[in-house]
Short mmCIF file of C-alpha atoms and ligand atoms in Angstrom, two decimals:
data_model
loop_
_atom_site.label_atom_id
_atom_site.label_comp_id
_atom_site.label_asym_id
_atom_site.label_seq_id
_atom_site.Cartn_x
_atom_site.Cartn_y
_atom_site.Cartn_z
CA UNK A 1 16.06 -20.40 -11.16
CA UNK A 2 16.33 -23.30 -14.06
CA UNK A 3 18.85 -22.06 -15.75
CA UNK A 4 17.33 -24.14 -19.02
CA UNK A 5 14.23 -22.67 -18.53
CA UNK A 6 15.03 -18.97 -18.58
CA UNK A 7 16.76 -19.83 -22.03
CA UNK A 8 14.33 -21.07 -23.79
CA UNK A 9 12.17 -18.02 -22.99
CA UNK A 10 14.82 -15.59 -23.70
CA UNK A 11 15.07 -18.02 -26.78
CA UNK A 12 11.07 -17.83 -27.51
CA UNK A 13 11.05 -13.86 -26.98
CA UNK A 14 13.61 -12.98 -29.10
CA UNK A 15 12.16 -15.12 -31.84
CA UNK A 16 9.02 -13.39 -31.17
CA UNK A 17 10.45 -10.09 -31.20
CA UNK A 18 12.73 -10.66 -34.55
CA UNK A 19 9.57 -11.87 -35.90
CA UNK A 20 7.20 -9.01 -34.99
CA UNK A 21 9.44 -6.79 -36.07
CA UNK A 22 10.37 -7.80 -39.39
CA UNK A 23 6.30 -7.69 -40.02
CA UNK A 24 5.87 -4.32 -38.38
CA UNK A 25 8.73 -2.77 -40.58
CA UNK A 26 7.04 -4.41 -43.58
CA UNK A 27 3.71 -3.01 -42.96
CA UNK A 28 5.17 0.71 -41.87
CA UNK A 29 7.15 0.63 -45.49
CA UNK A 30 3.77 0.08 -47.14
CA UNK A 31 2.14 3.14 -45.46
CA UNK A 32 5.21 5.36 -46.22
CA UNK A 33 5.18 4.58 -49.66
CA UNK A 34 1.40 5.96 -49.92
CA UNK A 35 2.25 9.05 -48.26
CA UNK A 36 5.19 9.07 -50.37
CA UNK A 37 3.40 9.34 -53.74
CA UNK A 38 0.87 11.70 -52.40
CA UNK A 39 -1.56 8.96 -51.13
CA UNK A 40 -3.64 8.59 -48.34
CA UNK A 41 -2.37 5.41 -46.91
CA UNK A 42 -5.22 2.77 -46.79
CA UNK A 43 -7.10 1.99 -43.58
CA UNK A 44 -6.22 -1.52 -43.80
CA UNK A 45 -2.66 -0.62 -44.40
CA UNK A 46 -2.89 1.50 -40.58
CA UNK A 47 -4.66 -0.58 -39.05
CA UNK A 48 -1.88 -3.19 -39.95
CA UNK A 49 0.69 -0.85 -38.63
CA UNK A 50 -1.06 -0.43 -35.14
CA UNK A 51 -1.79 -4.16 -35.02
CA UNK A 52 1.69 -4.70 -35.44
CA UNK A 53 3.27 -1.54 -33.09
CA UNK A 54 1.06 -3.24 -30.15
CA UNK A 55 2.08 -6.96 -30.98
CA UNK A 56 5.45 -5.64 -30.14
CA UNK A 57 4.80 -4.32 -26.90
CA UNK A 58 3.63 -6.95 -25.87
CA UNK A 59 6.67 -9.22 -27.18
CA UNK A 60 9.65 -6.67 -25.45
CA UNK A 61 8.11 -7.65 -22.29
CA UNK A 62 9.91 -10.80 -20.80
CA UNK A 63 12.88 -12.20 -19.58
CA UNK A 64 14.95 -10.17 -22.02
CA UNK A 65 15.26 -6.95 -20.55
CA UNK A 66 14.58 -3.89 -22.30
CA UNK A 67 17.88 -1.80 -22.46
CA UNK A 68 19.28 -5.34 -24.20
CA UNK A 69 16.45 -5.79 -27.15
CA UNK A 70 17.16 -2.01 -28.13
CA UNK A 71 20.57 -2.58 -28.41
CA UNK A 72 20.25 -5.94 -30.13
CA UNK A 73 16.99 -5.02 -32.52
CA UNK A 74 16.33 -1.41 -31.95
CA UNK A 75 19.81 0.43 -32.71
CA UNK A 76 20.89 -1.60 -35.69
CA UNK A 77 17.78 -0.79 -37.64
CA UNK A 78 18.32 2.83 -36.53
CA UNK A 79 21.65 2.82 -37.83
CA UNK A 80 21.10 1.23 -41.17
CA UNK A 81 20.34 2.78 -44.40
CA UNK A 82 18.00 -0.42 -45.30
CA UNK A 83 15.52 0.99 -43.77
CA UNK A 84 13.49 4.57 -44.57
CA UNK A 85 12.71 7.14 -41.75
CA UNK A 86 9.22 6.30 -41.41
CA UNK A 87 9.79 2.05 -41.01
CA UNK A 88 12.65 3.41 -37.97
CA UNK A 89 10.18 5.77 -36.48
CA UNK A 90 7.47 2.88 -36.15
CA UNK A 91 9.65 0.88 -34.59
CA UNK A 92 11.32 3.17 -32.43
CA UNK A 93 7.96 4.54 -31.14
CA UNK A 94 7.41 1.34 -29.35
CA UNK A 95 10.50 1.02 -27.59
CA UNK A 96 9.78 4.22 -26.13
CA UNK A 97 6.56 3.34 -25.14
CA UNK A 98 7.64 0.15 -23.44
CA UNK A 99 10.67 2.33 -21.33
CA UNK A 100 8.50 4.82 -20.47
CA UNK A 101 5.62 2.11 -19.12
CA UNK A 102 8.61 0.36 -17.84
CA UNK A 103 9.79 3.00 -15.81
CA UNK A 104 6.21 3.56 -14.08
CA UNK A 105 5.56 0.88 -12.35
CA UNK A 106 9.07 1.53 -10.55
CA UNK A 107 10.38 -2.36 -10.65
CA UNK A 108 14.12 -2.24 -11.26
CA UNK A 109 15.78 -5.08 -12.39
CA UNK A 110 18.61 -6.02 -11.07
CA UNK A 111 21.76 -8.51 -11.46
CA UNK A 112 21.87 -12.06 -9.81
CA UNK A 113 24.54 -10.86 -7.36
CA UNK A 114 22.89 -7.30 -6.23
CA UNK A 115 19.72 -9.37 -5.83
CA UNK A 116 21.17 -11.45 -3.81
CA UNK A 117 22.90 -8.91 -1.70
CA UNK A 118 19.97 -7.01 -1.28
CA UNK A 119 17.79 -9.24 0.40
CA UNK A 120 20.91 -10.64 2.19
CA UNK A 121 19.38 -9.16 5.35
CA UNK A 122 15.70 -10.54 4.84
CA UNK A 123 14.40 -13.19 7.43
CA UNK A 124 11.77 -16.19 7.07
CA UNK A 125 8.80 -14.59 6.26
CA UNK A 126 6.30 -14.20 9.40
CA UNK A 127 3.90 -11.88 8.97
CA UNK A 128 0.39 -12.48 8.10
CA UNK A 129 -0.36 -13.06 4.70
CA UNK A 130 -3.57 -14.52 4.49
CA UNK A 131 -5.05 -11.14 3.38
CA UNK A 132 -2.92 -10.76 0.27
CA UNK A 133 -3.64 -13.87 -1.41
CA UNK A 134 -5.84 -12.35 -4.21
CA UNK A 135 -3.72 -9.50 -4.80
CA UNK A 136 -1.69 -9.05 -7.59
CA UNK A 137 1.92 -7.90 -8.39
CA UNK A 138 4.09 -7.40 -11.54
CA UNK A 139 7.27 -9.85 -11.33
CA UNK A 140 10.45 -9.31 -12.45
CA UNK A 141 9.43 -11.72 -15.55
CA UNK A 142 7.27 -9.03 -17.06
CA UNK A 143 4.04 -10.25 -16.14
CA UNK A 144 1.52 -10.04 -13.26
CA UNK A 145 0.76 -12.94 -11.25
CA UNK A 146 -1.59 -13.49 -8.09
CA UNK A 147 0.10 -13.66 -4.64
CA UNK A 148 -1.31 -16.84 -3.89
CA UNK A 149 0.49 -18.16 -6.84
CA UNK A 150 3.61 -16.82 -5.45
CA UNK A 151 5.76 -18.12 -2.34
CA UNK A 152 7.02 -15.94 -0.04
CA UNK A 153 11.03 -16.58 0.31
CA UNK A 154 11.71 -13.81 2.65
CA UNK A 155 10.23 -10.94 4.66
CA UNK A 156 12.34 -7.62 4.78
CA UNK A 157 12.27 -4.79 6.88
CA UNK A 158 9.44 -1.81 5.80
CA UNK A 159 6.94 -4.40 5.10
CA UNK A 160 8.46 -5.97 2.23
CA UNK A 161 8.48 -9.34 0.54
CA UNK A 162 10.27 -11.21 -1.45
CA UNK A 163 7.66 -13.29 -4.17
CA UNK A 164 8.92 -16.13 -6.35
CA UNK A 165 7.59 -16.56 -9.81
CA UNK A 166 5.47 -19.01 -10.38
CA UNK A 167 6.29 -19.37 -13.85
CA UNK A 168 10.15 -19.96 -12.75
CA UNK A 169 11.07 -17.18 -15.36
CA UNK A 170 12.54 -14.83 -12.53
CA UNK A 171 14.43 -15.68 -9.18
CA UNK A 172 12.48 -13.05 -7.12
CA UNK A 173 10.78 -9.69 -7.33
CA UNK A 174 10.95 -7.99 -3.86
CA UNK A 175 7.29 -6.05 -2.82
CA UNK A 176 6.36 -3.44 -0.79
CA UNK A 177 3.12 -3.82 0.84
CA UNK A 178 1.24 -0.63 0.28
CA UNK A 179 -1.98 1.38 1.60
CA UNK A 180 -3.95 0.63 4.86
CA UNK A 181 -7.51 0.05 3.62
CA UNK A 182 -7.06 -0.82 -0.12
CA UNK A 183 -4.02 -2.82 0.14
CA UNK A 184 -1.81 -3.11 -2.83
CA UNK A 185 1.76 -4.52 -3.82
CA UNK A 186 4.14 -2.29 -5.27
CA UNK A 187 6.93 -4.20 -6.93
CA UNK A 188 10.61 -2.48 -6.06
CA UNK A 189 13.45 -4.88 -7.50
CA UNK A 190 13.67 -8.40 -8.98
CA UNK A 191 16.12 -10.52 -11.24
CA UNK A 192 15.90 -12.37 -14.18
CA UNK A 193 19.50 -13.61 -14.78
CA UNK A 194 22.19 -15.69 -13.08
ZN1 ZN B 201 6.95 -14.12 -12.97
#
């Protein structure tokens, strides 16, 4: 993977992230002080907050893994006395949101080296492919791109594939191809990182 490339997107989400938070804390502070002085906080003022709580989600997903942005963003905010229970909780809700979604799909990411290692055994790919070209998969980047965007860089045992991403944002997210009459690709591993 261009090394250059993954930077500046771990460059651009971060700045994203930094960014969306900062507003999401602001706009959570506004709809605790309502409830604070007895208030019913405006709709406005929530529907700010929710704007802002999905923004997020959106901007943890990328290169940057997960476990990293809540140690970097997440657990200094927690641990600070700047900031008021309820502008913690908003922020914190959506980290746990993004783990838990994480965690569903089942793609583990893993270092450079274990990659590596894993699909140490894999082989030219050979099998037919033909029918998979308008599937779609969830790479190791943190999006979802089609198959026949994707080259196959090696077959494994247990009908499995290794995908590239097309956006060169990840070195490889390794599928598993899945169901007989409604075919689908269920992503297993992939790396990000050197
Ligand atoms: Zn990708």
């Amino acid at each position: 993977m261009i090394a250059w490339f993954r930077k500046m997107s771990e460059r651009a989400q971060r700045q994203n992230v930094e960014r969306t938070i900062e507003l999401l804390v602001r706009a959570a502070k506004e709809v605790d002080l309502e409830l604070l002085h007895g208030r019913t906080p405006s709709e406005d003022g929530r529907r700010c907050l929710i704007s802002m709580q999905r923004a997020l989600l959106v901007d943890v997903v990328g290169p940057v893994p997960i476990d990293v942005l809540r140690k970097d963003y997440l657990e200094p905010i927690l641990a600070s006395d700047r900031f008021g229970e309820g502008e913690k909780l908003a922020v914190r809700h959506v980290f746990e949101s993004a783990e838990k979604s994480g965690r569903r799909t089942g793609l583990e990411i893993v270092s450079w080296e274990e990659f590596k290692r894993r699909v140490l055994m894999g082989w030219s790919p050979r099998m037919g492919m033909s029918i998979y070209q308008a599937l779609s998969f969830d790479c190791a980047c943190g999006e979802r791109h089609l198959f026949g965007q994707a080259a196959p860089l090696k077959e494994l045992p247990g009908m499995r594939l290794v995908l590239s991403c097309p956006r060169l944002a990840a070195n490889g997210t390794c599928v598993k191809v899945k169901g007989l009459f409604r075919i689908r690709l269920e992503s297993e591993f992939g790396s990000v990182g050197d």
